[in-house]
Amino acid sequence: MAKKVVKRAKLQFAAGQAKPGPALAGVGINMPEFTKAFNDKTRERGSEPVPVLITVYEDKSFDFKLFTSPTSYKLVQAASVKKGSSKPNKEKVGSITLEQLREIAEYKLPDMNSVKVESAMRQIAGTAKNMGITVEGYEEWLKGGAN
């Protein structure tokens, strides 16, 4: 018989650096047990932010699923800027290449609602535009008949 789900919580921690605190207190799980398991699974991901979905069951046991780092984090990293623009239509803060866009799309694909890398590239290019990051060669790529 399946366990009864009591709660689901989506949180984000730096890879390998989760620790007991207010964010976990409201979830209702054994915090040291979760932080040890999370840190062990994410240690190799450097210090990037890692979204996690925690499913808590009636008997206080839990499962968790790790996701890829946020698109905005990957774009800022690729463009070598500190943050996105506060006025993306007027102020551009950086740029990335079409190859970098593809790399990010391939990385993010498992967590996106796209099955094609080209569709994921379009979504990520939209996020880049909203952050004031330009994608070099994107317009030509679109005109070239990208699926």
GROMACS .gro file of C-alpha atoms in nm:
model
  147
    1MET     CA    1   0.000   0.000   0.000
    2ALA     CA    2   0.130   0.346  -0.090
    3LYS     CA    3   0.222   0.592   0.183
    4LYS     CA    4  -0.009   0.887   0.231
    5VAL     CA    5   0.146   1.218   0.125
    6VAL     CA    6   0.102   1.487   0.389
    7LYS     CA    7   0.296   1.774   0.234
    8ARG     CA    8   0.509   1.877  -0.062
    9ALA     CA    9   0.754   2.162  -0.037
   10LYS     CA   10   0.972   2.313  -0.308
   11LEU     CA   11   1.283   2.476  -0.167
   12GLN     CA   12   1.623   2.581  -0.294
   13PHE     CA   13   1.963   2.538  -0.130
   14ALA     CA   14   2.321   2.589  -0.239
   15ALA     CA   15   2.466   2.256  -0.351
   16GLY     CA   16   2.629   2.068  -0.064
   17GLN     CA   17   2.540   2.341   0.185
   18ALA     CA   18   2.191   2.271   0.317
   19LYS     CA   19   2.157   2.306   0.695
   20PRO     CA   20   1.872   2.287   0.943
   21GLY     CA   21   1.685   2.615   0.969
   22PRO     CA   22   1.354   2.796   0.931
   23ALA     CA   23   1.303   2.686   0.570
   24LEU     CA   24   1.310   2.319   0.671
   25ALA     CA   25   1.136   2.362   1.007
   26GLY     CA   26   0.796   2.413   0.846
   27VAL     CA   27   0.831   2.104   0.629
   28GLY     CA   28   0.807   1.865   0.925
   29ILE     CA   29   1.093   1.625   0.849
   30ASN     CA   30   1.405   1.508   1.028
   31MET     CA   31   1.624   1.804   0.930
   32PRO     CA   32   1.968   1.651   0.996
   33GLU     CA   33   1.873   1.340   0.797
   34PHE     CA   34   1.755   1.550   0.501
   35THR     CA   35   2.053   1.787   0.504
   36LYS     CA   36   2.302   1.498   0.510
   37ALA     CA   37   2.128   1.320   0.219
   38PHE     CA   38   2.089   1.644   0.018
   39ASN     CA   39   2.449   1.753   0.075
   40ASP     CA   40   2.583   1.410  -0.020
   41LYS     CA   41   2.388   1.408  -0.349
   42THR     CA   42   2.476   1.766  -0.449
   43ARG     CA   43   2.834   1.809  -0.328
   44GLU     CA   44   2.980   1.772  -0.681
   45ARG     CA   45   2.765   2.058  -0.815
   46GLY     CA   46   2.988   2.327  -0.664
   47SER     CA   47   2.796   2.609  -0.496
   48GLU     CA   48   2.516   2.645  -0.752
   49PRO     CA   49   2.158   2.677  -0.627
   50VAL     CA   50   1.970   2.347  -0.641
   51PRO     CA   51   1.589   2.341  -0.633
   52VAL     CA   52   1.449   2.041  -0.448
   53LEU     CA   53   1.096   1.902  -0.411
   54ILE     CA   54   1.046   1.734  -0.074
   55THR     CA   55   0.754   1.495  -0.034
   56VAL     CA   56   0.660   1.429   0.328
   57TYR     CA   57   0.458   1.121   0.423
   58GLU     CA   58   0.222   1.054   0.713
   59ASP     CA   59   0.484   0.851   0.902
   60LYS     CA   60   0.727   1.152   0.887
   61SER     CA   61   0.944   0.981   0.625
   62PHE     CA   62   1.031   1.178   0.313
   63ASP     CA   63   1.159   1.160  -0.043
   64PHE     CA   64   1.318   1.438  -0.240
   65LYS     CA   65   1.379   1.512  -0.605
   66LEU     CA   66   1.659   1.737  -0.724
   67PHE     CA   67   1.617   1.971  -1.020
   68THR     CA   68   1.860   2.154  -1.245
   69SER     CA   69   1.980   2.498  -1.139
   70PRO     CA   70   1.756   2.793  -1.232
   71THR     CA   71   1.783   2.922  -1.588
   72SER     CA   72   1.861   3.272  -1.463
   73TYR     CA   73   2.161   3.139  -1.266
   74LYS     CA   74   2.298   2.957  -1.572
   75LEU     CA   75   2.249   3.266  -1.793
   76VAL     CA   76   2.424   3.499  -1.547
   77GLN     CA   77   2.706   3.247  -1.522
   78ALA     CA   78   2.739   3.211  -1.902
   79ALA     CA   79   2.728   3.588  -1.960
   80SER     CA   80   2.979   3.651  -1.678
   81VAL     CA   81   2.766   3.921  -1.518
   82LYS     CA   82   2.662   3.977  -1.157
   83LYS     CA   83   2.287   3.997  -1.224
   84GLY     CA   84   2.025   4.066  -1.486
   85SER     CA   85   1.920   4.414  -1.591
   86SER     CA   86   1.657   4.605  -1.396
   87LYS     CA   87   1.551   4.763  -1.729
   88PRO     CA   88   1.602   4.481  -1.981
   89ASN     CA   89   1.440   4.668  -2.272
   90LYS     CA   90   1.675   4.965  -2.232
   91GLU     CA   91   1.990   4.834  -2.064
   92LYS     CA   92   2.168   4.520  -2.182
   93VAL     CA   93   2.405   4.370  -1.924
   94GLY     CA   94   2.578   4.106  -2.132
   95SER     CA   95   2.556   3.851  -2.407
   96ILE     CA   96   2.595   3.480  -2.469
   97THR     CA   97   2.661   3.283  -2.785
   98LEU     CA   98   2.420   3.050  -2.959
   99GLU     CA   99   2.642   2.759  -2.848
  100GLN     CA  100   2.611   2.865  -2.482
  101LEU     CA  101   2.233   2.889  -2.529
  102ARG     CA  102   2.228   2.533  -2.663
  103GLU     CA  103   2.442   2.407  -2.371
  104ILE     CA  104   2.205   2.563  -2.119
  105ALA     CA  105   1.903   2.421  -2.305
  106GLU     CA  106   2.054   2.071  -2.306
  107TYR     CA  107   2.130   2.101  -1.933
  108LYS     CA  108   1.779   2.227  -1.848
  109LEU     CA  109   1.586   1.994  -2.085
  110PRO     CA  110   1.503   1.723  -1.824
  111ASP     CA  111   1.316   1.980  -1.612
  112MET     CA  112   1.142   2.167  -1.893
  113ASN     CA  113   0.812   2.103  -2.064
  114SER     CA  114   0.991   2.070  -2.399
  115VAL     CA  115   1.109   1.755  -2.569
  116LYS     CA  116   1.321   1.927  -2.835
  117VAL     CA  117   1.639   2.118  -2.760
  118GLU     CA  118   1.534   2.387  -3.009
  119SER     CA  119   1.211   2.454  -2.817
  120ALA     CA  120   1.405   2.475  -2.492
  121MET     CA  121   1.646   2.717  -2.660
  122ARG     CA  122   1.355   2.947  -2.749
  123GLN     CA  123   1.227   2.943  -2.390
  124ILE     CA  124   1.570   3.016  -2.248
  125ALA     CA  125   1.630   3.292  -2.504
  126GLY     CA  126   1.309   3.453  -2.376
  127THR     CA  127   1.441   3.440  -2.021
  128ALA     CA  128   1.770   3.590  -2.140
  129LYS     CA  129   1.584   3.874  -2.314
  130ASN     CA  130   1.388   3.946  -1.994
  131MET     CA  131   1.718   3.963  -1.805
  132GLY     CA  132   1.883   4.204  -2.050
  133ILE     CA  133   2.115   3.936  -2.190
  134THR     CA  134   2.142   3.917  -2.568
  135VAL     CA  135   2.199   3.593  -2.757
  136GLU     CA  136   2.443   3.648  -3.042
  137GLY     CA  137   2.323   3.490  -3.365
  138TYR     CA  138   1.976   3.407  -3.228
  139GLU     CA  139   1.778   3.610  -3.483
  140GLU     CA  140   1.971   3.453  -3.773
  141TRP     CA  141   1.917   3.109  -3.620
  142LEU     CA  142   1.542   3.173  -3.605
  143LYS     CA  143   1.532   3.295  -3.966
  144GLY     CA  144   1.730   2.991  -4.072
  145GLY     CA  145   1.430   2.769  -4.003
  146ALA     CA  146   1.498   2.644  -3.651
  147ASN     CA  147   1.230   2.395  -3.553
   0.00000   0.00000   0.00000
